[in-house]
Amino acid sequence: MVVSGMSEDQLRRRRARNLVIAAALVALVVVFYVLTIVRISGNLG
Amino acid sequence: MQESVRAGTIGVAGEVRELARDLFVLFKPGVMQLVLFTSLVALLLAPKALHPVLALVVMLALAAGAAACAAINNWYDSDIDRIMARTRRRPTAQGRIAPEEALGIGVVLAGFAVAIMGLAAGWLAAALLAATIAFYVFIYTMWLKRRTPQNIVIGGAAGALPPVVAWVAATGRIDLLPIVLFAIVFLWTPAHFWALALYRAADYGRAGVPMLPVVAGRAATARQVALYALLTVAASLVPVATGELGLAYGLVAAVAGGRLVLAALRVVRSDSDVLANRLFRFSITYLFALFAAMLLDRALGGPWVPWW
């Protein structure tokens, strides 16, 4: 089946790529969050 | 990823696994192991301890920096990577990751690495990390690699800087010990890579990379390998002479160093790919053993006290 000019295979690859990017973004958010908490608690201490 | 190249009918989970595998290869895990291990040792040897979470973020920044260098290198070298047997399986050489995508991944990772290093450990360490990445990309990959047989000598500075970055991240300053760590990895790099180049000379020649065996011949290269092995061992003994590391480290440095020099001399005496390969593999063990011995020495209570 072809949706908006892309085959099933291409759509699946795009989904996989998007999942990897999403995971990387979540990891990035977690790193910045933890970093901020540690720095703030260090400054408070 | 280049959509036309991935074939087959695996599901999304399979695609994610394949992509993760390709990214793993793209980031040159062998080089990254070395960068992370030498940096971790520097971080642990530093007289000032970082908060464990900040230390973890520093290591993550160094890993991201190394991955950025590798990805950008894969982008720039994808043309010669296709020609060389050693590198033709890289995802950029095979078209599973487009070179431009590798460049994008590398640039984003470099920015991420410098940003989190700056936030976690200060902007001096971040600036040093940025300089290391820039040195590897612009000086080694784009300028030296295809122009001079001294490429890996000068370019080796990029691989030797991470322990200094880690030390600066922990202490905020540069002392004698991180400079010695830099010198050890810097002097070790030619002995290590020229041993590889000896048995991969035809490969480099085909790709037009002027590695020393291609330009100056095998005998001259073997002599240079022995010279750099000797210099590496000499540098490795400096921390013992200055009293920064003690007997346990000194013994490992002397014994492993002696073996490194012997392996190099064997390559000088007999022009053999097998011996060059053996030296290449031992040089990796040597560096890991040396840095592990630094930690062992410190654990045995050797810090800052001469053993004699």
Short mmCIF file of C-alpha atoms in Angstrom, two decimals:
data_model
loop_
_atom_site.label_atom_id
_atom_site.label_comp_id
_atom_site.label_asym_id
_atom_site.label_seq_id
_atom_site.Cartn_x
_atom_site.Cartn_y
_atom_site.Cartn_z
CA MET A 1 0.00 0.00 0.00
CA VAL A 2 1.29 3.50 -0.78
CA VAL A 3 0.41 6.43 1.50
CA SER A 4 1.33 9.98 0.45
CA GLY A 5 3.90 8.74 -2.05
CA MET A 6 5.67 6.37 0.40
CA SER A 7 5.64 2.59 0.45
CA GLU A 8 4.99 0.50 3.61
CA ASP A 9 8.73 -0.12 3.91
CA GLN A 10 9.57 3.55 3.71
CA LEU A 11 6.90 4.43 6.27
CA ARG A 12 8.21 1.76 8.65
CA ARG A 13 11.76 3.09 8.30
CA ARG A 14 10.56 6.61 8.94
CA ARG A 15 8.72 5.42 12.07
CA ALA A 16 11.89 3.67 13.29
CA ARG A 17 13.94 6.82 12.70
CA ASN A 18 11.37 8.94 14.51
CA LEU A 19 11.41 6.55 17.48
CA VAL A 20 15.20 6.81 17.74
CA ILE A 21 15.04 10.63 17.55
CA ALA A 22 12.29 10.68 20.19
CA ALA A 23 14.34 8.45 22.50
CA ALA A 24 17.36 10.73 22.03
CA LEU A 25 15.25 13.80 22.84
CA VAL A 26 13.82 12.18 25.98
CA ALA A 27 17.37 11.25 27.07
CA LEU A 28 18.44 14.85 26.43
CA VAL A 29 15.60 16.20 28.57
CA VAL A 30 16.48 13.75 31.37
CA VAL A 31 20.18 14.75 31.26
CA PHE A 32 19.39 18.48 31.42
CA TYR A 33 16.82 17.92 34.19
CA VAL A 34 19.18 15.84 36.37
CA LEU A 35 22.04 18.27 35.69
CA THR A 36 19.91 21.21 36.77
CA ILE A 37 18.72 19.47 39.95
CA VAL A 38 22.29 18.49 40.94
CA ARG A 39 23.67 21.97 40.23
CA ILE A 40 20.85 23.66 42.13
CA SER A 41 21.17 21.36 45.17
CA GLY A 42 24.96 21.93 45.07
CA ASN A 43 24.44 25.69 45.16
CA LEU A 44 21.88 25.41 47.95
CA GLY A 45 24.19 23.22 50.02
CA MET B 1 18.63 6.68 6.76
CA GLN B 2 18.88 6.16 3.02
CA GLU B 3 15.54 4.56 2.42
CA SER B 4 16.44 2.74 -0.78
CA VAL B 5 19.23 0.72 0.78
CA ARG B 6 17.49 -0.94 3.72
CA ALA B 7 15.87 -4.00 2.27
CA GLY B 8 13.70 -6.74 3.67
CA THR B 9 10.43 -6.82 5.49
CA ILE B 10 11.35 -6.49 9.17
CA GLY B 11 9.05 -4.66 11.55
CA VAL B 12 9.56 -1.26 13.16
CA ALA B 13 11.34 -2.85 16.15
CA GLY B 14 13.72 -4.61 13.76
CA GLU B 15 14.35 -1.32 11.95
CA VAL B 16 15.12 0.40 15.26
CA ARG B 17 17.55 -2.40 16.16
CA GLU B 18 19.31 -2.12 12.77
CA LEU B 19 19.50 1.63 13.06
CA ALA B 20 20.94 1.35 16.59
CA ARG B 21 23.52 -1.13 15.29
CA ASP B 22 24.50 1.23 12.46
CA LEU B 23 24.78 4.17 14.83
CA PHE B 24 26.92 2.05 17.16
CA VAL B 25 29.33 1.33 14.28
CA LEU B 26 29.18 4.96 13.10
CA PHE B 27 30.42 6.11 16.52
CA LYS B 28 33.60 3.94 16.30
CA PRO B 29 33.20 2.02 19.58
CA GLY B 30 36.85 0.92 19.67
CA VAL B 31 38.15 4.48 19.72
CA MET B 32 35.40 5.54 22.12
CA GLN B 33 36.37 2.81 24.62
CA LEU B 34 39.90 4.16 24.71
CA VAL B 35 38.77 7.77 25.05
CA LEU B 36 36.34 6.93 27.84
CA PHE B 37 38.68 4.67 29.78
CA THR B 38 41.65 7.10 29.74
CA SER B 39 39.29 9.97 30.66
CA LEU B 40 37.69 7.99 33.48
CA VAL B 41 41.13 7.25 34.93
CA ALA B 42 42.03 10.95 34.76
CA LEU B 43 38.75 11.83 36.44
CA LEU B 44 39.42 9.33 39.25
CA LEU B 45 43.07 10.39 39.67
CA ALA B 46 42.18 14.07 39.94
CA PRO B 47 42.67 15.41 43.47
CA LYS B 48 39.22 16.98 43.51
CA ALA B 49 36.20 14.68 43.21
CA LEU B 50 33.15 15.67 41.22
CA HIS B 51 29.61 14.88 42.37
CA PRO B 52 28.94 11.36 40.97
CA VAL B 53 26.08 12.60 38.77
CA LEU B 54 28.23 15.41 37.38
CA ALA B 55 31.06 12.91 36.79
CA LEU B 56 28.60 10.74 34.89
CA VAL B 57 27.51 13.72 32.78
CA VAL B 58 31.18 14.60 32.10
CA MET B 59 31.70 11.05 30.83
CA LEU B 60 28.53 11.34 28.74
CA ALA B 61 29.83 14.61 27.27
CA LEU B 62 33.13 12.96 26.40
CA ALA B 63 31.31 10.01 24.83
CA ALA B 64 29.11 12.38 22.81
CA GLY B 65 32.19 14.35 21.76
CA ALA B 66 33.96 11.17 20.60
CA ALA B 67 30.79 10.03 18.78
CA ALA B 68 30.52 13.44 17.11
CA CYS B 69 34.11 13.22 15.86
CA ALA B 70 33.50 9.71 14.55
CA ALA B 71 30.25 10.63 12.78
CA ILE B 72 31.77 13.71 11.10
CA ASN B 73 34.84 11.66 10.14
CA ASN B 74 32.52 9.03 8.59
CA TRP B 75 30.83 11.79 6.58
CA TYR B 76 34.09 13.30 5.31
CA ASP B 77 35.81 9.97 4.59
CA SER B 78 32.87 8.07 3.12
CA ASP B 79 34.54 8.17 -0.33
CA ILE B 80 37.75 6.47 0.83
CA ASP B 81 35.91 4.26 3.34
CA ARG B 82 34.20 2.60 0.34
CA ILE B 83 37.61 1.72 -1.13
CA MET B 84 39.35 0.36 1.97
CA ALA B 85 38.66 -3.21 3.13
CA ARG B 86 39.00 -2.14 6.78
CA THR B 87 36.22 0.45 6.50
CA ARG B 88 33.97 -0.64 3.68
CA ARG B 89 31.44 -2.13 6.10
CA ARG B 90 30.81 1.22 7.78
CA PRO B 91 27.15 2.26 7.41
CA THR B 92 28.10 5.45 5.51
CA ALA B 93 30.30 3.45 3.11
CA GLN B 94 27.48 0.98 2.50
CA GLY B 95 24.83 3.67 2.13
CA ARG B 96 22.69 2.60 5.11
CA ILE B 97 23.32 6.01 6.62
CA ALA B 98 23.72 8.89 4.17
CA PRO B 99 26.99 10.82 4.67
CA GLU B 100 25.00 14.06 5.10
CA GLU B 101 22.99 12.40 7.87
CA ALA B 102 26.21 11.37 9.59
CA LEU B 103 27.34 15.01 9.38
CA GLY B 104 24.06 16.19 10.90
CA ILE B 105 24.27 13.64 13.71
CA GLY B 106 27.89 14.65 14.36
CA VAL B 107 27.19 18.39 14.51
CA VAL B 108 24.20 17.92 16.85
CA LEU B 109 26.22 15.59 19.11
CA ALA B 110 29.14 18.03 19.20
CA GLY B 111 26.83 20.85 20.31
CA PHE B 112 25.20 18.59 22.90
CA ALA B 113 28.60 17.42 24.22
CA VAL B 114 29.98 20.93 24.67
CA ALA B 115 26.73 22.24 26.20
CA ILE B 116 26.42 19.53 28.87
CA MET B 117 30.16 19.66 29.62
CA GLY B 118 29.85 23.41 30.20
CA LEU B 119 26.80 23.03 32.42
CA ALA B 120 28.21 20.11 34.41
CA ALA B 121 31.86 21.04 34.82
CA GLY B 122 32.43 24.61 33.70
CA TRP B 123 33.23 26.38 30.49
CA LEU B 124 37.00 25.83 30.57
CA ALA B 125 36.45 22.07 30.23
CA ALA B 126 33.76 22.74 27.61
CA ALA B 127 36.09 25.01 25.61
CA LEU B 128 38.80 22.35 25.77
CA LEU B 129 36.33 19.71 24.58
CA ALA B 130 35.18 21.99 21.73
CA ALA B 131 38.83 22.55 20.76
CA THR B 132 39.45 18.78 20.81
CA ILE B 133 36.50 18.12 18.50
CA ALA B 134 37.51 20.99 16.20
CA PHE B 135 41.10 19.72 16.12
CA TYR B 136 40.00 16.20 15.18
CA VAL B 137 37.58 17.38 12.49
CA PHE B 138 39.40 20.32 10.89
CA ILE B 139 43.08 19.65 11.55
CA TYR B 140 43.20 15.83 11.41
CA THR B 141 40.28 14.69 9.23
CA MET B 142 40.04 17.54 6.74
CA TRP B 143 43.58 18.85 6.60
CA LEU B 144 46.26 16.33 7.61
CA LYS B 145 44.85 12.86 6.93
CA ARG B 146 45.10 12.97 3.13
CA ARG B 147 48.11 15.28 2.91
CA THR B 148 50.98 14.09 5.10
CA PRO B 149 52.38 10.88 6.61
CA GLN B 150 52.61 12.84 9.88
CA ASN B 151 48.77 12.86 9.93
CA ILE B 152 48.39 10.56 12.91
CA VAL B 153 51.34 12.06 14.79
CA ILE B 154 49.83 15.56 14.90
CA GLY B 155 46.24 14.29 14.79
CA GLY B 156 47.02 12.05 17.75
CA ALA B 157 46.68 15.13 19.95
CA ALA B 158 42.90 14.88 19.56
CA GLY B 159 42.87 11.37 21.02
CA ALA B 160 45.26 12.38 23.80
CA LEU B 161 43.29 15.42 24.98
CA PRO B 162 40.21 13.72 26.58
CA PRO B 163 42.04 12.79 29.83
CA VAL B 164 43.12 16.44 30.10
CA VAL B 165 39.51 17.55 29.52
CA ALA B 166 38.36 15.14 32.26
CA TRP B 167 41.01 16.44 34.68
CA VAL B 168 40.06 20.06 33.97
CA ALA B 169 36.39 19.12 34.44
CA ALA B 170 37.20 17.83 37.93
CA THR B 171 39.73 20.42 39.08
CA GLY B 172 39.27 23.49 36.88
CA ARG B 173 43.01 23.60 36.16
CA ILE B 174 45.79 21.77 34.31
CA ASP B 175 48.51 20.03 36.38
CA LEU B 176 51.58 17.95 35.55
CA LEU B 177 49.87 14.54 35.71
CA PRO B 178 47.25 15.22 32.98
CA ILE B 179 50.05 16.60 30.78
CA VAL B 180 51.92 13.32 31.28
CA LEU B 181 48.73 11.37 30.46
CA PHE B 182 48.45 13.46 27.29
CA ALA B 183 52.08 12.73 26.42
CA ILE B 184 51.63 8.98 26.94
CA VAL B 185 48.60 8.71 24.61
CA PHE B 186 50.13 11.18 22.13
CA LEU B 187 53.39 9.21 21.82
CA TRP B 188 51.58 5.86 21.85
CA THR B 189 49.34 6.82 18.89
CA PRO B 190 51.99 6.62 16.10
CA ALA B 191 53.31 3.29 17.40
CA HIS B 192 49.74 1.97 17.48
CA PHE B 193 48.49 3.29 14.13
CA TRP B 194 51.66 2.70 12.15
CA ALA B 195 51.63 -0.93 13.34
CA LEU B 196 48.14 -1.14 11.82
CA ALA B 197 49.26 0.74 8.70
CA LEU B 198 52.10 -1.77 8.20
CA TYR B 199 49.71 -4.64 7.53
CA ARG B 200 47.09 -2.41 5.87
CA ALA B 201 49.53 -0.51 3.65
CA ALA B 202 47.98 -1.73 0.38
CA ASP B 203 44.56 -0.65 1.62
CA TYR B 204 45.78 2.87 2.45
CA GLY B 205 47.71 3.04 -0.81
CA ARG B 206 44.57 2.18 -2.83
CA ALA B 207 42.63 4.91 -1.04
CA GLY B 208 45.43 7.44 -1.56
CA VAL B 209 45.98 8.04 2.16
CA PRO B 210 49.70 8.85 2.64
CA MET B 211 50.32 6.68 5.69
CA LEU B 212 54.01 6.28 6.51
CA PRO B 213 54.45 2.73 5.09
CA VAL B 214 52.93 3.91 1.78
CA VAL B 215 55.21 6.96 1.57
CA ALA B 216 58.43 5.94 3.31
CA GLY B 217 58.32 2.13 3.12
CA ARG B 218 58.00 -0.61 5.71
CA ALA B 219 61.51 -0.58 7.16
CA ALA B 220 61.45 3.16 7.90
CA THR B 221 57.98 2.81 9.43
CA ALA B 222 59.05 -0.08 11.65
CA ARG B 223 61.97 2.02 12.95
CA GLN B 224 59.61 4.91 13.69
CA VAL B 225 57.23 2.53 15.49
CA ALA B 226 60.09 1.33 17.71
CA LEU B 227 61.17 4.92 18.40
CA TYR B 228 57.67 5.98 19.42
CA ALA B 229 57.23 2.82 21.53
CA LEU B 230 60.43 3.75 23.38
CA LEU B 231 59.26 7.35 23.86
CA THR B 232 55.89 6.11 25.14
CA VAL B 233 57.56 3.93 27.75
CA ALA B 234 59.83 6.82 28.79
CA ALA B 235 56.79 9.10 29.20
CA SER B 236 54.94 6.40 31.14
CA LEU B 237 57.71 6.35 33.76
CA VAL B 238 57.59 10.12 34.40
CA PRO B 239 54.81 9.90 37.04
CA VAL B 240 56.98 7.45 38.99
CA ALA B 241 59.99 9.78 38.79
CA THR B 242 57.92 12.74 39.96
CA GLY B 243 56.36 10.70 42.75
CA GLU B 244 52.80 11.10 41.55
CA LEU B 245 52.38 7.35 41.12
CA GLY B 246 54.13 4.59 43.02
CA LEU B 247 55.60 1.10 42.87
CA ALA B 248 52.55 -0.84 41.62
CA TYR B 249 52.17 1.45 38.63
CA GLY B 250 55.93 1.60 38.07
CA LEU B 251 56.15 -2.20 37.85
CA VAL B 252 53.31 -2.48 35.33
CA ALA B 253 54.70 0.45 33.29
CA ALA B 254 58.16 -1.14 33.19
CA VAL B 255 57.04 -4.70 32.42
CA ALA B 256 54.32 -3.83 29.89
CA GLY B 257 56.53 -1.12 28.39
CA GLY B 258 59.39 -3.59 28.00
CA ARG B 259 57.05 -5.93 26.17
CA LEU B 260 55.82 -3.12 23.91
CA VAL B 261 59.36 -2.15 22.93
CA LEU B 262 60.30 -5.81 22.35
CA ALA B 263 57.25 -6.33 20.12
CA ALA B 264 58.22 -3.19 18.17
CA LEU B 265 61.83 -4.35 17.80
CA ARG B 266 60.59 -7.70 16.49
CA VAL B 267 58.75 -5.78 13.76
CA VAL B 268 61.97 -3.88 12.95
CA ARG B 269 63.96 -7.14 12.72
CA SER B 270 61.47 -9.09 10.66
CA ASP B 271 59.17 -7.53 8.06
CA SER B 272 56.03 -9.47 8.90
CA ASP B 273 52.34 -8.59 8.81
CA VAL B 274 51.69 -11.12 11.57
CA LEU B 275 54.15 -9.41 13.92
CA ALA B 276 52.78 -5.96 13.02
CA ASN B 277 49.26 -7.20 13.77
CA ARG B 278 50.45 -8.69 17.06
CA LEU B 279 52.07 -5.36 17.99
CA PHE B 280 48.91 -3.46 17.05
CA ARG B 281 46.76 -5.68 19.28
CA PHE B 282 49.25 -5.61 22.16
CA SER B 283 49.49 -1.80 21.98
CA ILE B 284 45.78 -1.63 22.90
CA THR B 285 46.24 -4.01 25.83
CA TYR B 286 49.30 -2.00 26.87
CA LEU B 287 47.45 1.30 27.08
CA PHE B 288 44.53 -0.20 28.99
CA ALA B 289 46.92 -1.99 31.39
CA LEU B 290 48.90 1.19 31.95
CA PHE B 291 45.86 3.29 32.82
CA ALA B 292 44.34 0.49 34.91
CA ALA B 293 47.63 0.32 36.83
CA MET B 294 47.32 4.04 37.62
CA LEU B 295 43.99 3.33 39.31
CA LEU B 296 45.37 0.27 41.09
CA ASP B 297 48.31 2.29 42.34
CA ARG B 298 46.04 5.00 43.68
CA ALA B 299 43.78 2.36 45.28
CA LEU B 300 46.83 0.89 47.02
CA GLY B 301 47.44 4.28 48.60
CA GLY B 302 50.13 5.65 46.34
CA PRO B 303 48.82 9.20 45.79
CA TRP B 304 51.40 11.95 45.62
CA VAL B 305 53.95 9.87 47.60
CA PRO B 306 57.22 8.68 46.01
CA TRP B 307 57.75 4.96 46.62
CA TRP B 308 61.45 5.09 47.27
#
